[in-house]
Amino acid sequence: KAGVTQTPRYLIKTRGQQVTLSCSPISGHRSVSWYQQTPGQGLQFLFEYFSETQRNKGNFPGRFSGRQFSNSRSEMNVSTLELGDSALYLCASQIELSTEAFFGQGTRLTVV
Amino acid sequence: GNSVTQMEGPVTLSEEAFLTINCTYTATGYPSLFWYVQYPGEGLQLLLKATKADDKGSNKGFEATYRKETTSFHLEKGSVQVSDSAVYFCALLTGAGTALIFGKGTTLSVSS
């Protein structure tokens, strides 16, 4: 069974630009969560999607948004990028809401 | 609120030494508990889990027991290898509509 696939693996963007990250969950998993990992703040929850609806949201500004498609694939978007958005963005796949999570390899975003 | 506290790292051991990484938690109700491992440049891998008191999770020689009386979930391994060098995260999940809450991570370095 294929694991969680995140694309791209690496991104370099300039301040003020926007970026879209993609996540394909494990086949049969209906919930996708996103986390931001930085050396200073550790792992922080962004949002969780189930059946194309956002079910849970972390404490991030509105520049961070996401969506889930009918095939459970998910995207997250960050607009008006800031230097502090540089991080590893991790997608987690879950069979149902709030069950054990299986993570992708992450997308490393660098904002310059 | 809910939280996870892990011992500060880094933990530096010689090959074949005994490993303990302490993890304690604060949570309402009966959370599920997890250990994740992150190798350099990679995402998180689920190492083991326990869903109720006195459960013992085990995988690849690692073990952790869910102790409700001490609100702990310490990770142990009898004989570490160089390949175990990684960052280890303790996490909890309290139920429907919630996200994983992670500790800050403990870096393990094993030398031959």
PDB file of C-alpha atoms in Angstrom:
ATOM      1  CA  LYS A   1       0.000   0.000   0.000  1.00  0.00           C
ATOM      2  CA  ALA A   2       1.434   3.353  -0.973  1.00  0.00           C
ATOM      3  CA  GLY A   3       2.159   5.793   1.805  1.00  0.00           C
ATOM      4  CA  VAL A   4       1.389   9.462   2.086  1.00  0.00           C
ATOM      5  CA  THR A   5       2.733  11.447  -0.836  1.00  0.00           C
ATOM      6  CA  GLN A   6       3.582  15.112  -0.530  1.00  0.00           C
ATOM      7  CA  THR A   7       4.658  17.297  -3.416  1.00  0.00           C
ATOM      8  CA  PRO A   8       6.877  19.070  -3.973  1.00  0.00           C
ATOM      9  CA  ARG A   9       9.593  18.002  -1.531  1.00  0.00           C
ATOM     10  CA  TYR A  10      11.385  21.345  -1.641  1.00  0.00           C
ATOM     11  CA  LEU A  11      10.297  24.874  -2.491  1.00  0.00           C
ATOM     12  CA  ILE A  12      12.002  28.229  -2.456  1.00  0.00           C
ATOM     13  CA  LYS A  13       9.745  31.274  -2.618  1.00  0.00           C
ATOM     14  CA  THR A  14      10.139  35.007  -2.229  1.00  0.00           C
ATOM     15  CA  ARG A  15       8.418  37.088   0.428  1.00  0.00           C
ATOM     16  CA  GLY A  16       4.978  38.181  -0.675  1.00  0.00           C
ATOM     17  CA  GLN A  17       4.431  35.267  -3.027  1.00  0.00           C
ATOM     18  CA  GLN A  18       1.937  32.496  -2.460  1.00  0.00           C
ATOM     19  CA  VAL A  19       2.474  28.758  -2.460  1.00  0.00           C
ATOM     20  CA  THR A  20       0.364  25.601  -2.786  1.00  0.00           C
ATOM     21  CA  LEU A  21       1.387  22.286  -1.310  1.00  0.00           C
ATOM     22  CA  SER A  22      -0.196  18.972  -2.177  1.00  0.00           C
ATOM     23  CA  CYS A  23      -0.877  15.795  -0.221  1.00  0.00           C
ATOM     24  CA  SER A  24      -2.218  12.431  -1.350  1.00  0.00           C
ATOM     25  CA  PRO A  25      -3.291  10.284   1.616  1.00  0.00           C
ATOM     26  CA  ILE A  26      -3.109   6.539   1.965  1.00  0.00           C
ATOM     27  CA  SER A  27      -5.758   4.811  -0.126  1.00  0.00           C
ATOM     28  CA  GLY A  28      -8.933   4.436   1.900  1.00  0.00           C
ATOM     29  CA  HIS A  29      -8.027   7.157   4.392  1.00  0.00           C
ATOM     30  CA  ARG A  30     -10.589   9.924   4.523  1.00  0.00           C
ATOM     31  CA  SER A  31      -8.979  12.433   6.860  1.00  0.00           C
ATOM     32  CA  VAL A  32      -5.977  14.655   6.172  1.00  0.00           C
ATOM     33  CA  SER A  33      -4.248  16.911   8.667  1.00  0.00           C
ATOM     34  CA  TRP A  34      -1.491  19.457   8.161  1.00  0.00           C
ATOM     35  CA  TYR A  35       1.284  20.405  10.574  1.00  0.00           C
ATOM     36  CA  GLN A  36       4.039  22.983  10.512  1.00  0.00           C
ATOM     37  CA  GLN A  37       7.409  22.043  11.973  1.00  0.00           C
ATOM     38  CA  THR A  38      10.006  24.654  12.895  1.00  0.00           C
ATOM     39  CA  PRO A  39      13.052  24.452  15.180  1.00  0.00           C
ATOM     40  CA  GLY A  40      11.633  27.103  17.484  1.00  0.00           C
ATOM     41  CA  GLN A  41       7.973  26.116  17.738  1.00  0.00           C
ATOM     42  CA  GLY A  42       8.186  22.396  17.096  1.00  0.00           C
ATOM     43  CA  LEU A  43       5.172  20.675  15.561  1.00  0.00           C
ATOM     44  CA  GLN A  44       2.085  22.842  15.320  1.00  0.00           C
ATOM     45  CA  PHE A  45      -1.313  21.803  14.014  1.00  0.00           C
ATOM     46  CA  LEU A  46      -2.684  23.760  11.076  1.00  0.00           C
ATOM     47  CA  PHE A  47      -5.982  22.125  10.119  1.00  0.00           C
ATOM     48  CA  GLU A  48      -7.783  18.840   9.572  1.00  0.00           C
ATOM     49  CA  TYR A  49     -10.099  17.859   6.735  1.00  0.00           C
ATOM     50  CA  PHE A  50     -12.639  15.083   6.471  1.00  0.00           C
ATOM     51  CA  SER A  51     -15.116  14.546   3.653  1.00  0.00           C
ATOM     52  CA  GLU A  52     -14.023  17.781   1.983  1.00  0.00           C
ATOM     53  CA  THR A  53     -14.852  19.828   5.098  1.00  0.00           C
ATOM     54  CA  GLN A  54     -12.487  21.497   7.526  1.00  0.00           C
ATOM     55  CA  ARG A  55     -13.239  19.904  10.883  1.00  0.00           C
ATOM     56  CA  ASN A  56     -10.584  21.409  13.074  1.00  0.00           C
ATOM     57  CA  LYS A  57      -8.266  24.388  12.848  1.00  0.00           C
ATOM     58  CA  GLY A  58      -5.135  25.449  14.675  1.00  0.00           C
ATOM     59  CA  ASN A  59      -4.065  28.905  15.676  1.00  0.00           C
ATOM     60  CA  PHE A  60      -2.651  30.238  12.424  1.00  0.00           C
ATOM     61  CA  PRO A  61      -3.502  33.426  10.511  1.00  0.00           C
ATOM     62  CA  GLY A  62      -5.968  33.431   7.643  1.00  0.00           C
ATOM     63  CA  ARG A  63      -3.080  33.432   5.146  1.00  0.00           C
ATOM     64  CA  PHE A  64      -2.978  29.692   5.738  1.00  0.00           C
ATOM     65  CA  SER A  65      -5.813  27.832   4.079  1.00  0.00           C
ATOM     66  CA  GLY A  66      -6.540  24.408   2.770  1.00  0.00           C
ATOM     67  CA  ARG A  67      -9.032  22.225   1.038  1.00  0.00           C
ATOM     68  CA  GLN A  68      -9.805  18.597   0.427  1.00  0.00           C
ATOM     69  CA  PHE A  69     -11.093  17.058  -2.758  1.00  0.00           C
ATOM     70  CA  SER A  70     -13.590  14.256  -3.251  1.00  0.00           C
ATOM     71  CA  ASN A  71     -10.755  11.731  -3.683  1.00  0.00           C
ATOM     72  CA  SER A  72      -9.405  12.797  -0.239  1.00  0.00           C
ATOM     73  CA  ARG A  73      -6.358  14.527  -1.711  1.00  0.00           C
ATOM     74  CA  SER A  74      -5.641  17.797   0.008  1.00  0.00           C
ATOM     75  CA  GLU A  75      -3.887  21.039  -0.720  1.00  0.00           C
ATOM     76  CA  MET A  76      -2.771  23.811   1.543  1.00  0.00           C
ATOM     77  CA  ASN A  77      -2.101  27.350   0.453  1.00  0.00           C
ATOM     78  CA  VAL A  78      -0.086  30.069   2.080  1.00  0.00           C
ATOM     79  CA  SER A  79      -0.548  33.570   0.712  1.00  0.00           C
ATOM     80  CA  THR A  80       1.636  36.650   1.172  1.00  0.00           C
ATOM     81  CA  LEU A  81       4.573  34.589   2.362  1.00  0.00           C
ATOM     82  CA  GLU A  82       6.704  35.831   5.242  1.00  0.00           C
ATOM     83  CA  LEU A  83      10.212  34.787   6.223  1.00  0.00           C
ATOM     84  CA  GLY A  84       8.756  33.115   9.306  1.00  0.00           C
ATOM     85  CA  ASP A  85       6.744  30.737   7.141  1.00  0.00           C
ATOM     86  CA  SER A  86       9.939  28.864   6.325  1.00  0.00           C
ATOM     87  CA  ALA A  87       9.322  25.407   7.744  1.00  0.00           C
ATOM     88  CA  LEU A  88       8.755  21.756   7.061  1.00  0.00           C
ATOM     89  CA  TYR A  89       5.069  21.224   6.273  1.00  0.00           C
ATOM     90  CA  LEU A  90       3.840  17.756   7.103  1.00  0.00           C
ATOM     91  CA  CYS A  91       0.682  16.085   5.926  1.00  0.00           C
ATOM     92  CA  ALA A  92      -0.872  13.291   7.954  1.00  0.00           C
ATOM     93  CA  SER A  93      -3.314  10.692   6.680  1.00  0.00           C
ATOM     94  CA  GLN A  94      -5.925   9.106   8.952  1.00  0.00           C
ATOM     95  CA  ILE A  95      -8.622   6.544   8.330  1.00  0.00           C
ATOM     96  CA  GLU A  96     -11.153   8.634  10.205  1.00  0.00           C
ATOM     97  CA  LEU A  97     -11.115  11.841  12.215  1.00  0.00           C
ATOM     98  CA  SER A  98      -8.819  11.820  15.224  1.00  0.00           C
ATOM     99  CA  THR A  99      -7.306   8.390  14.693  1.00  0.00           C
ATOM    100  CA  GLU A 100      -3.647   7.459  14.472  1.00  0.00           C
ATOM    101  CA  ALA A 101      -1.823   9.501  11.879  1.00  0.00           C
ATOM    102  CA  PHE A 102       0.608   8.439   9.183  1.00  0.00           C
ATOM    103  CA  PHE A 103       2.839  11.185   7.896  1.00  0.00           C
ATOM    104  CA  GLY A 104       4.350  12.026   4.546  1.00  0.00           C
ATOM    105  CA  GLN A 105       7.963  13.070   4.078  1.00  0.00           C
ATOM    106  CA  GLY A 106       6.997  16.713   4.141  1.00  0.00           C
ATOM    107  CA  THR A 107       7.547  19.752   1.973  1.00  0.00           C
ATOM    108  CA  ARG A 108      10.477  21.943   2.946  1.00  0.00           C
ATOM    109  CA  LEU A 109       9.493  25.558   2.247  1.00  0.00           C
ATOM    110  CA  THR A 110      12.138  28.254   2.309  1.00  0.00           C
ATOM    111  CA  VAL A 111      11.048  31.877   2.041  1.00  0.00           C
ATOM    112  CA  VAL A 112      13.753  34.340   1.010  1.00  0.00           C
TER     113      VAL A 112
ATOM    114  CA  GLY B   1      -5.033  22.347  28.597  1.00  0.00           C
ATOM    115  CA  ASN B   2      -3.652  19.167  27.113  1.00  0.00           C
ATOM    116  CA  SER B   3       0.118  18.918  26.823  1.00  0.00           C
ATOM    117  CA  VAL B   4       3.081  16.576  26.461  1.00  0.00           C
ATOM    118  CA  THR B   5       6.433  16.997  28.183  1.00  0.00           C
ATOM    119  CA  GLN B   6       9.512  15.145  27.042  1.00  0.00           C
ATOM    120  CA  MET B   7      12.951  15.012  28.565  1.00  0.00           C
ATOM    121  CA  GLU B   8      15.393  17.503  27.139  1.00  0.00           C
ATOM    122  CA  GLY B   9      17.985  16.206  24.751  1.00  0.00           C
ATOM    123  CA  PRO B  10      20.264  15.443  23.213  1.00  0.00           C
ATOM    124  CA  VAL B  11      20.683  11.940  24.520  1.00  0.00           C
ATOM    125  CA  THR B  12      24.058  10.499  23.586  1.00  0.00           C
ATOM    126  CA  LEU B  13      24.644   6.756  23.960  1.00  0.00           C
ATOM    127  CA  SER B  14      27.072   4.103  22.868  1.00  0.00           C
ATOM    128  CA  GLU B  15      25.866   1.230  20.740  1.00  0.00           C
ATOM    129  CA  GLU B  16      24.152  -1.539  22.756  1.00  0.00           C
ATOM    130  CA  ALA B  17      23.361   0.801  25.665  1.00  0.00           C
ATOM    131  CA  PHE B  18      19.920   0.914  27.296  1.00  0.00           C
ATOM    132  CA  LEU B  19      17.652   3.767  26.251  1.00  0.00           C
ATOM    133  CA  THR B  20      14.954   5.562  28.191  1.00  0.00           C
ATOM    134  CA  ILE B  21      13.242   8.707  26.944  1.00  0.00           C
ATOM    135  CA  ASN B  22      10.773  10.106  29.455  1.00  0.00           C
ATOM    136  CA  CYS B  23       7.364  11.388  28.434  1.00  0.00           C
ATOM    137  CA  THR B  24       4.599  12.666  30.683  1.00  0.00           C
ATOM    138  CA  TYR B  25       1.268  14.117  29.684  1.00  0.00           C
ATOM    139  CA  THR B  26      -1.591  16.242  30.888  1.00  0.00           C
ATOM    140  CA  ALA B  27      -4.967  15.477  29.383  1.00  0.00           C
ATOM    141  CA  THR B  28      -8.637  15.282  30.123  1.00  0.00           C
ATOM    142  CA  GLY B  29     -10.275  11.925  29.712  1.00  0.00           C
ATOM    143  CA  TYR B  30      -8.412   8.940  28.327  1.00  0.00           C
ATOM    144  CA  PRO B  31      -6.053   9.913  25.528  1.00  0.00           C
ATOM    145  CA  SER B  32      -4.337   7.626  23.061  1.00  0.00           C
ATOM    146  CA  LEU B  33      -0.556   7.885  23.249  1.00  0.00           C
ATOM    147  CA  PHE B  34       2.031   7.622  20.500  1.00  0.00           C
ATOM    148  CA  TRP B  35       5.734   7.676  19.831  1.00  0.00           C
ATOM    149  CA  TYR B  36       6.907   8.974  16.468  1.00  0.00           C
ATOM    150  CA  VAL B  37      10.449   8.961  15.097  1.00  0.00           C
ATOM    151  CA  GLN B  38      11.944  11.401  12.613  1.00  0.00           C
ATOM    152  CA  TYR B  39      15.151  10.564  10.754  1.00  0.00           C
ATOM    153  CA  PRO B  40      17.193  13.416   9.247  1.00  0.00           C
ATOM    154  CA  GLY B  41      15.457  15.002   6.278  1.00  0.00           C
ATOM    155  CA  GLU B  42      12.375  12.819   6.651  1.00  0.00           C
ATOM    156  CA  GLY B  43       8.813  13.054   7.897  1.00  0.00           C
ATOM    157  CA  LEU B  44       7.457  11.392  11.025  1.00  0.00           C
ATOM    158  CA  GLN B  45       7.104   7.633  11.296  1.00  0.00           C
ATOM    159  CA  LEU B  46       4.719   6.076  13.778  1.00  0.00           C
ATOM    160  CA  LEU B  47       6.867   3.941  16.056  1.00  0.00           C
ATOM    161  CA  LEU B  48       4.305   2.587  18.511  1.00  0.00           C
ATOM    162  CA  LYS B  49       1.037   3.397  20.213  1.00  0.00           C
ATOM    163  CA  ALA B  50      -1.149   2.588  23.206  1.00  0.00           C
ATOM    164  CA  THR B  51      -4.824   3.379  23.492  1.00  0.00           C
ATOM    165  CA  LYS B  52      -5.699   2.554  27.097  1.00  0.00           C
ATOM    166  CA  ALA B  53      -4.157   2.322  30.537  1.00  0.00           C
ATOM    167  CA  ASP B  54      -1.603  -0.472  31.040  1.00  0.00           C
ATOM    168  CA  ASP B  55      -1.347  -1.121  27.290  1.00  0.00           C
ATOM    169  CA  LYS B  56       2.202  -1.753  26.113  1.00  0.00           C
ATOM    170  CA  GLY B  57       3.107  -0.625  22.625  1.00  0.00           C
ATOM    171  CA  SER B  58       6.121  -2.233  20.982  1.00  0.00           C
ATOM    172  CA  ASN B  59       7.924  -2.139  17.656  1.00  0.00           C
ATOM    173  CA  LYS B  60      11.497  -2.722  16.417  1.00  0.00           C
ATOM    174  CA  GLY B  61      12.722  -3.419  19.941  1.00  0.00           C
ATOM    175  CA  PHE B  62      11.195  -0.234  21.363  1.00  0.00           C
ATOM    176  CA  GLU B  63       8.552  -0.413  24.086  1.00  0.00           C
ATOM    177  CA  ALA B  64       6.378   2.009  26.012  1.00  0.00           C
ATOM    178  CA  THR B  65       3.694   1.350  28.638  1.00  0.00           C
ATOM    179  CA  TYR B  66       0.687   3.616  29.184  1.00  0.00           C
ATOM    180  CA  ARG B  67       0.748   4.464  32.904  1.00  0.00           C
ATOM    181  CA  LYS B  68      -2.346   6.381  33.885  1.00  0.00           C
ATOM    182  CA  GLU B  69      -1.422   6.634  37.551  1.00  0.00           C
ATOM    183  CA  THR B  70       1.778   8.498  36.690  1.00  0.00           C
ATOM    184  CA  THR B  71       0.483  10.000  33.395  1.00  0.00           C
ATOM    185  CA  SER B  72       3.569   8.684  31.642  1.00  0.00           C
ATOM    186  CA  PHE B  73       4.522   6.869  28.452  1.00  0.00           C
ATOM    187  CA  HIS B  74       8.294   6.401  28.634  1.00  0.00           C
ATOM    188  CA  LEU B  75      10.094   4.970  25.600  1.00  0.00           C
ATOM    189  CA  GLU B  76      12.636   2.189  26.213  1.00  0.00           C
ATOM    190  CA  LYS B  77      14.952   0.008  24.195  1.00  0.00           C
ATOM    191  CA  GLY B  78      17.269  -2.583  25.600  1.00  0.00           C
ATOM    192  CA  SER B  79      20.119  -2.217  23.132  1.00  0.00           C
ATOM    193  CA  VAL B  80      20.341   0.772  20.805  1.00  0.00           C
ATOM    194  CA  GLN B  81      22.014   0.784  17.413  1.00  0.00           C
ATOM    195  CA  VAL B  82      23.655   3.557  15.430  1.00  0.00           C
ATOM    196  CA  SER B  83      20.675   3.408  13.060  1.00  0.00           C
ATOM    197  CA  ASP B  84      18.373   4.464  15.932  1.00  0.00           C
ATOM    198  CA  SER B  85      19.891   7.944  15.849  1.00  0.00           C
ATOM    199  CA  ALA B  86      16.933  10.241  15.206  1.00  0.00           C
ATOM    200  CA  VAL B  87      14.495  12.628  16.888  1.00  0.00           C
ATOM    201  CA  TYR B  88      11.748  10.973  18.935  1.00  0.00           C
ATOM    202  CA  PHE B  89       8.397  12.635  19.579  1.00  0.00           C
ATOM    203  CA  CYS B  90       5.804  11.674  22.160  1.00  0.00           C
ATOM    204  CA  ALA B  91       2.232  12.637  21.241  1.00  0.00           C
ATOM    205  CA  LEU B  92      -1.328  12.312  22.475  1.00  0.00           C
ATOM    206  CA  LEU B  93      -4.771  12.334  20.934  1.00  0.00           C
ATOM    207  CA  THR B  94      -7.728  13.031  23.185  1.00  0.00           C
ATOM    208  CA  GLY B  95     -10.609  12.143  20.918  1.00  0.00           C
ATOM    209  CA  ALA B  96     -12.936  13.162  18.166  1.00  0.00           C
ATOM    210  CA  GLY B  97     -12.437  16.637  16.846  1.00  0.00           C
ATOM    211  CA  THR B  98      -8.960  17.006  18.264  1.00  0.00           C
ATOM    212  CA  ALA B  99      -5.500  17.068  16.766  1.00  0.00           C
ATOM    213  CA  LEU B 100      -2.304  15.332  17.808  1.00  0.00           C
ATOM    214  CA  ILE B 101      -0.420  17.195  20.491  1.00  0.00           C
ATOM    215  CA  PHE B 102       3.329  16.671  20.350  1.00  0.00           C
ATOM    216  CA  GLY B 103       6.160  17.047  22.780  1.00  0.00           C
ATOM    217  CA  LYS B 104       9.178  19.082  21.691  1.00  0.00           C
ATOM    218  CA  GLY B 105      11.126  16.024  20.647  1.00  0.00           C
ATOM    219  CA  THR B 106      14.257  14.333  21.997  1.00  0.00           C
ATOM    220  CA  THR B 107      17.320  13.914  19.832  1.00  0.00           C
ATOM    221  CA  LEU B 108      19.081  10.576  20.216  1.00  0.00           C
ATOM    222  CA  SER B 109      22.634  10.130  18.995  1.00  0.00           C
ATOM    223  CA  VAL B 110      24.181   6.665  19.107  1.00  0.00           C
ATOM    224  CA  SER B 111      27.868   6.141  18.440  1.00  0.00           C
ATOM    225  CA  SER B 112      29.690   2.912  17.617  1.00  0.00           C
TER     226      SER B 112
END
